[in-house]
Amino acid sequence: LYKQQKEIKRKRNLLEKQISDVEAIIIKLENDIKQLEQEMCVPESVNNNELFERHHLMTSQLNDKMKEWEDLSEIFESLENY
């Protein structure tokens, strides 16, 4: 029982670190997207497809990281009951 509890604690600590890392990436992506959206508001950038492609890519990455965060959080919560 002690070994099992120790292993669960180790997994929880690892998950906490992973969740924290993903949260930091999410915050950075959100800030980068906001900055890019400000750049996209400039009339000269209306025809700049590169900005729109970067926006699409970063939004996709953000969605992936949000999903990863949800998955990790669910696993973490499932280990809380042990």
CSV table of N, CA and C in Angstrom, one decimal:
chain,number,residue,atom,x,y,z
A,1,LEU,N,0.8,-1.2,0.0
A,1,LEU,CA,0.0,0.0,0.0
A,1,LEU,C,0.9,1.3,0.0
A,2,TYR,N,1.9,1.2,0.8
A,2,TYR,CA,2.8,2.4,0.8
A,2,TYR,C,3.5,2.7,-0.5
A,3,LYS,N,3.9,1.6,-1.2
A,3,LYS,CA,4.5,1.8,-2.5
A,3,LYS,C,3.5,2.3,-3.5
A,4,GLN,N,2.3,1.9,-3.4
A,4,GLN,CA,1.3,2.4,-4.3
A,4,GLN,C,1.0,3.8,-4.1
A,5,GLN,N,0.9,4.2,-2.8
A,5,GLN,CA,0.7,5.7,-2.5
A,5,GLN,C,1.8,6.5,-2.9
A,6,LYS,N,3.1,6.0,-2.8
A,6,LYS,CA,4.2,6.7,-3.2
A,6,LYS,C,4.2,6.9,-4.7
A,7,GLU,N,3.9,5.9,-5.4
A,7,GLU,CA,3.8,5.9,-6.9
A,7,GLU,C,2.7,6.9,-7.4
A,8,ILE,N,1.6,6.9,-6.7
A,8,ILE,CA,0.5,7.9,-7.0
A,8,ILE,C,1.0,9.3,-6.8
A,9,LYS,N,1.7,9.5,-5.7
A,9,LYS,CA,2.2,10.9,-5.4
A,9,LYS,C,3.2,11.3,-6.4
A,10,ARG,N,4.0,10.4,-6.9
A,10,ARG,CA,5.0,10.7,-7.9
A,10,ARG,C,4.3,11.1,-9.2
A,11,LYS,N,3.3,10.3,-9.6
A,11,LYS,CA,2.5,10.6,-10.8
A,11,LYS,C,1.8,12.0,-10.7
A,12,ARG,N,1.3,12.3,-9.5
A,12,ARG,CA,0.6,13.5,-9.3
A,12,ARG,C,1.6,14.7,-9.4
A,13,ASN,N,2.8,14.6,-8.9
A,13,ASN,CA,3.8,15.6,-9.0
A,13,ASN,C,4.2,15.8,-10.4
A,14,LEU,N,4.3,14.8,-11.1
A,14,LEU,CA,4.7,14.8,-12.6
A,14,LEU,C,3.6,15.5,-13.3
A,15,LEU,N,2.3,15.2,-13.1
A,15,LEU,CA,1.2,15.8,-13.7
A,15,LEU,C,1.1,17.3,-13.4
A,16,GLU,N,1.3,17.6,-12.1
A,16,GLU,CA,1.3,19.0,-11.8
A,16,GLU,C,2.3,19.8,-12.6
A,17,LYS,N,3.5,19.3,-12.8
A,17,LYS,CA,4.5,19.9,-13.5
A,17,LYS,C,4.1,20.1,-15.0
A,18,GLN,N,3.5,19.0,-15.6
A,18,GLN,CA,3.1,19.0,-16.9
A,18,GLN,C,2.0,20.1,-17.1
A,19,ILE,N,1.0,20.1,-16.2
A,19,ILE,CA,-0.1,21.0,-16.3
A,19,ILE,C,0.5,22.5,-16.2
A,20,SER,N,1.4,22.7,-15.3
A,20,SER,CA,2.0,24.0,-15.2
A,20,SER,C,2.7,24.4,-16.5
A,21,ASP,N,3.4,23.5,-17.1
A,21,ASP,CA,4.1,23.8,-18.3
A,21,ASP,C,3.1,24.1,-19.4
A,22,VAL,N,2.1,23.4,-19.5
A,22,VAL,CA,1.1,23.6,-20.6
A,22,VAL,C,0.4,24.9,-20.3
A,23,GLU,N,0.1,25.3,-19.1
A,23,GLU,CA,-0.5,26.6,-18.8
A,23,GLU,C,0.4,27.7,-19.2
A,24,ALA,N,1.7,27.6,-19.0
A,24,ALA,CA,2.6,28.6,-19.4
A,24,ALA,C,2.6,28.8,-20.9
A,25,ILE,N,2.5,27.7,-21.7
A,25,ILE,CA,2.4,27.7,-23.1
A,25,ILE,C,1.1,28.4,-23.6
A,26,ILE,N,0.0,28.0,-22.9
A,26,ILE,CA,-1.3,28.6,-23.2
A,26,ILE,C,-1.3,30.1,-23.1
A,27,ILE,N,-0.7,30.6,-21.9
A,27,ILE,CA,-0.6,32.0,-21.7
A,27,ILE,C,0.2,32.7,-22.8
A,28,LYS,N,1.3,32.1,-23.1
A,28,LYS,CA,2.2,32.7,-24.2
A,28,LYS,C,1.4,32.8,-25.5
A,29,LEU,N,0.8,31.7,-25.9
A,29,LEU,CA,0.0,31.7,-27.1
A,29,LEU,C,-1.1,32.7,-27.1
A,30,GLU,N,-1.8,32.8,-26.0
A,30,GLU,CA,-2.9,33.8,-25.9
A,30,GLU,C,-2.3,35.2,-26.1
A,31,ASN,N,-1.2,35.5,-25.5
A,31,ASN,CA,-0.6,36.8,-25.6
A,31,ASN,C,-0.1,37.1,-27.0
A,32,ASP,N,0.5,36.1,-27.6
A,32,ASP,CA,1.0,36.2,-29.0
A,32,ASP,C,-0.1,36.4,-30.0
A,33,ILE,N,-1.3,35.7,-29.8
A,33,ILE,CA,-2.4,35.9,-30.6
A,33,ILE,C,-3.0,37.3,-30.5
A,34,LYS,N,-3.1,37.8,-29.3
A,34,LYS,CA,-3.6,39.1,-29.1
A,34,LYS,C,-2.7,40.2,-29.8
A,35,GLN,N,-1.4,40.0,-29.7
A,35,GLN,CA,-0.5,40.9,-30.4
A,35,GLN,C,-0.6,40.8,-31.9
A,36,LEU,N,-0.7,39.6,-32.4
A,36,LEU,CA,-0.9,39.4,-33.8
A,36,LEU,C,-2.2,40.0,-34.3
A,37,GLU,N,-3.3,39.9,-33.5
A,37,GLU,CA,-4.6,40.4,-33.9
A,37,GLU,C,-4.5,42.0,-34.0
A,38,GLN,N,-3.7,42.6,-33.1
A,38,GLN,CA,-3.5,44.0,-33.2
A,38,GLN,C,-2.8,44.4,-34.4
A,39,GLU,N,-1.8,43.6,-34.8
A,39,GLU,CA,-1.1,43.8,-36.1
A,39,GLU,C,-2.0,43.7,-37.3
A,40,MET,N,-2.9,42.7,-37.2
A,40,MET,CA,-3.9,42.5,-38.3
A,40,MET,C,-4.9,43.6,-38.4
A,41,CYS,N,-5.1,44.4,-37.4
A,41,CYS,CA,-6.0,45.5,-37.5
A,41,CYS,C,-5.5,46.7,-38.3
A,42,VAL,N,-4.2,46.7,-38.5
A,42,VAL,CA,-3.6,47.8,-39.3
A,42,VAL,C,-4.0,47.6,-40.7
A,43,PRO,N,-4.5,48.7,-41.4
A,43,PRO,CA,-5.0,48.6,-42.8
A,43,PRO,C,-4.0,48.0,-43.7
A,44,GLU,N,-2.7,48.3,-43.5
A,44,GLU,CA,-1.7,47.7,-44.4
A,44,GLU,C,-1.6,46.2,-44.4
A,45,SER,N,-2.0,45.6,-43.3
A,45,SER,CA,-1.9,44.2,-43.2
A,45,SER,C,-3.1,43.4,-43.7
A,46,VAL,N,-4.1,44.0,-44.2
A,46,VAL,CA,-5.3,43.4,-44.7
A,46,VAL,C,-4.9,42.3,-45.8
A,47,ASN,N,-3.9,42.6,-46.6
A,47,ASN,CA,-3.6,41.7,-47.7
A,47,ASN,C,-2.4,40.8,-47.3
A,48,ASN,N,-2.0,40.8,-46.1
A,48,ASN,CA,-0.8,40.1,-45.6
A,48,ASN,C,-1.3,38.7,-45.2
A,49,ASN,N,-1.2,37.7,-46.1
A,49,ASN,CA,-1.7,36.4,-45.8
A,49,ASN,C,-0.8,35.7,-44.8
A,50,GLU,N,0.4,36.1,-44.7
A,50,GLU,CA,1.3,35.5,-43.7
A,50,GLU,C,0.7,35.7,-42.3
A,51,LEU,N,0.2,36.9,-42.0
A,51,LEU,CA,-0.3,37.2,-40.7
A,51,LEU,C,-1.5,36.3,-40.4
A,52,PHE,N,-2.4,36.1,-41.4
A,52,PHE,CA,-3.6,35.3,-41.2
A,52,PHE,C,-3.2,33.8,-41.1
A,53,GLU,N,-2.2,33.4,-41.8
A,53,GLU,CA,-1.7,32.0,-41.7
A,53,GLU,C,-1.1,31.7,-40.3
A,54,ARG,N,-0.3,32.7,-39.8
A,54,ARG,CA,0.2,32.6,-38.4
A,54,ARG,C,-0.8,32.6,-37.4
A,55,HIS,N,-1.9,33.4,-37.6
A,55,HIS,CA,-3.0,33.4,-36.7
A,55,HIS,C,-3.7,32.1,-36.6
A,56,HIS,N,-3.9,31.5,-37.8
A,56,HIS,CA,-4.6,30.2,-37.9
A,56,HIS,C,-3.8,29.2,-37.2
A,57,LEU,N,-2.5,29.2,-37.4
A,57,LEU,CA,-1.5,28.2,-36.8
A,57,LEU,C,-1.5,28.3,-35.3
A,58,MET,N,-1.4,29.5,-34.8
A,58,MET,CA,-1.3,29.8,-33.4
A,58,MET,C,-2.7,29.4,-32.7
A,59,THR,N,-3.8,29.7,-33.4
A,59,THR,CA,-5.1,29.4,-32.8
A,59,THR,C,-5.2,27.8,-32.7
A,60,SER,N,-4.8,27.2,-33.7
A,60,SER,CA,-4.8,25.7,-33.7
A,60,SER,C,-3.9,25.1,-32.6
A,61,GLN,N,-2.7,25.7,-32.5
A,61,GLN,CA,-1.8,25.3,-31.4
A,61,GLN,C,-2.5,25.5,-30.0
A,62,LEU,N,-3.1,26.7,-29.9
A,62,LEU,CA,-3.8,27.0,-28.6
A,62,LEU,C,-4.9,26.0,-28.3
A,63,ASN,N,-5.7,25.6,-29.3
A,63,ASN,CA,-6.8,24.6,-29.1
A,63,ASN,C,-6.2,23.3,-28.7
A,64,ASP,N,-5.1,22.9,-29.3
A,64,ASP,CA,-4.4,21.6,-29.0
A,64,ASP,C,-3.9,21.6,-27.5
A,65,LYS,N,-3.3,22.8,-27.1
A,65,LYS,CA,-2.8,22.9,-25.8
A,65,LYS,C,-4.0,22.9,-24.7
A,66,MET,N,-5.1,23.5,-25.1
A,66,MET,CA,-6.2,23.6,-24.2
A,66,MET,C,-6.8,22.1,-24.0
A,67,LYS,N,-6.8,21.4,-25.1
A,67,LYS,CA,-7.2,20.0,-25.0
A,67,LYS,C,-6.3,19.2,-24.1
A,68,GLU,N,-5.0,19.4,-24.4
A,68,GLU,CA,-4.0,18.7,-23.6
A,68,GLU,C,-4.1,19.0,-22.1
A,69,TRP,N,-4.4,20.3,-21.8
A,69,TRP,CA,-4.6,20.7,-20.4
A,69,TRP,C,-5.8,20.0,-19.8
A,70,GLU,N,-6.9,20.0,-20.5
A,70,GLU,CA,-8.1,19.3,-20.0
A,70,GLU,C,-7.8,17.8,-19.8
A,71,ASP,N,-7.1,17.1,-20.7
A,71,ASP,CA,-6.8,15.7,-20.5
A,71,ASP,C,-5.9,15.5,-19.3
A,72,LEU,N,-4.9,16.3,-19.1
A,72,LEU,CA,-4.0,16.2,-18.0
A,72,LEU,C,-4.7,16.5,-16.7
A,73,SER,N,-5.6,17.5,-16.7
A,73,SER,CA,-6.4,17.8,-15.5
A,73,SER,C,-7.3,16.7,-15.1
A,74,GLU,N,-7.9,16.1,-16.0
A,74,GLU,CA,-8.8,14.9,-15.7
A,74,GLU,C,-8.0,13.8,-15.1
A,75,ILE,N,-6.9,13.5,-15.6
A,75,ILE,CA,-6.0,12.4,-15.0
A,75,ILE,C,-5.6,12.8,-13.6
A,76,PHE,N,-5.2,14.1,-13.5
A,76,PHE,CA,-4.8,14.5,-12.1
A,76,PHE,C,-6.0,14.4,-11.1
A,77,GLU,N,-7.2,14.8,-11.5
A,77,GLU,CA,-8.3,14.7,-10.6
A,77,GLU,C,-8.7,13.3,-10.3
A,78,SER,N,-8.5,12.4,-11.3
A,78,SER,CA,-8.8,11.0,-11.0
A,78,SER,C,-7.8,10.4,-9.9
A,79,LEU,N,-6.6,11.0,-9.9
A,79,LEU,CA,-5.6,10.5,-8.9
A,79,LEU,C,-5.8,11.1,-7.5
A,80,GLU,N,-6.6,12.2,-7.4
A,80,GLU,CA,-6.9,12.8,-6.2
A,80,GLU,C,-7.6,11.9,-5.2
A,81,ASN,N,-8.4,11.0,-5.7
A,81,ASN,CA,-9.2,10.1,-4.8
A,81,ASN,C,-8.4,9.0,-4.2
A,82,TYR,N,-7.1,8.9,-4.5
A,82,TYR,CA,-6.3,7.8,-3.9
A,82,TYR,C,-5.5,8.3,-2.8
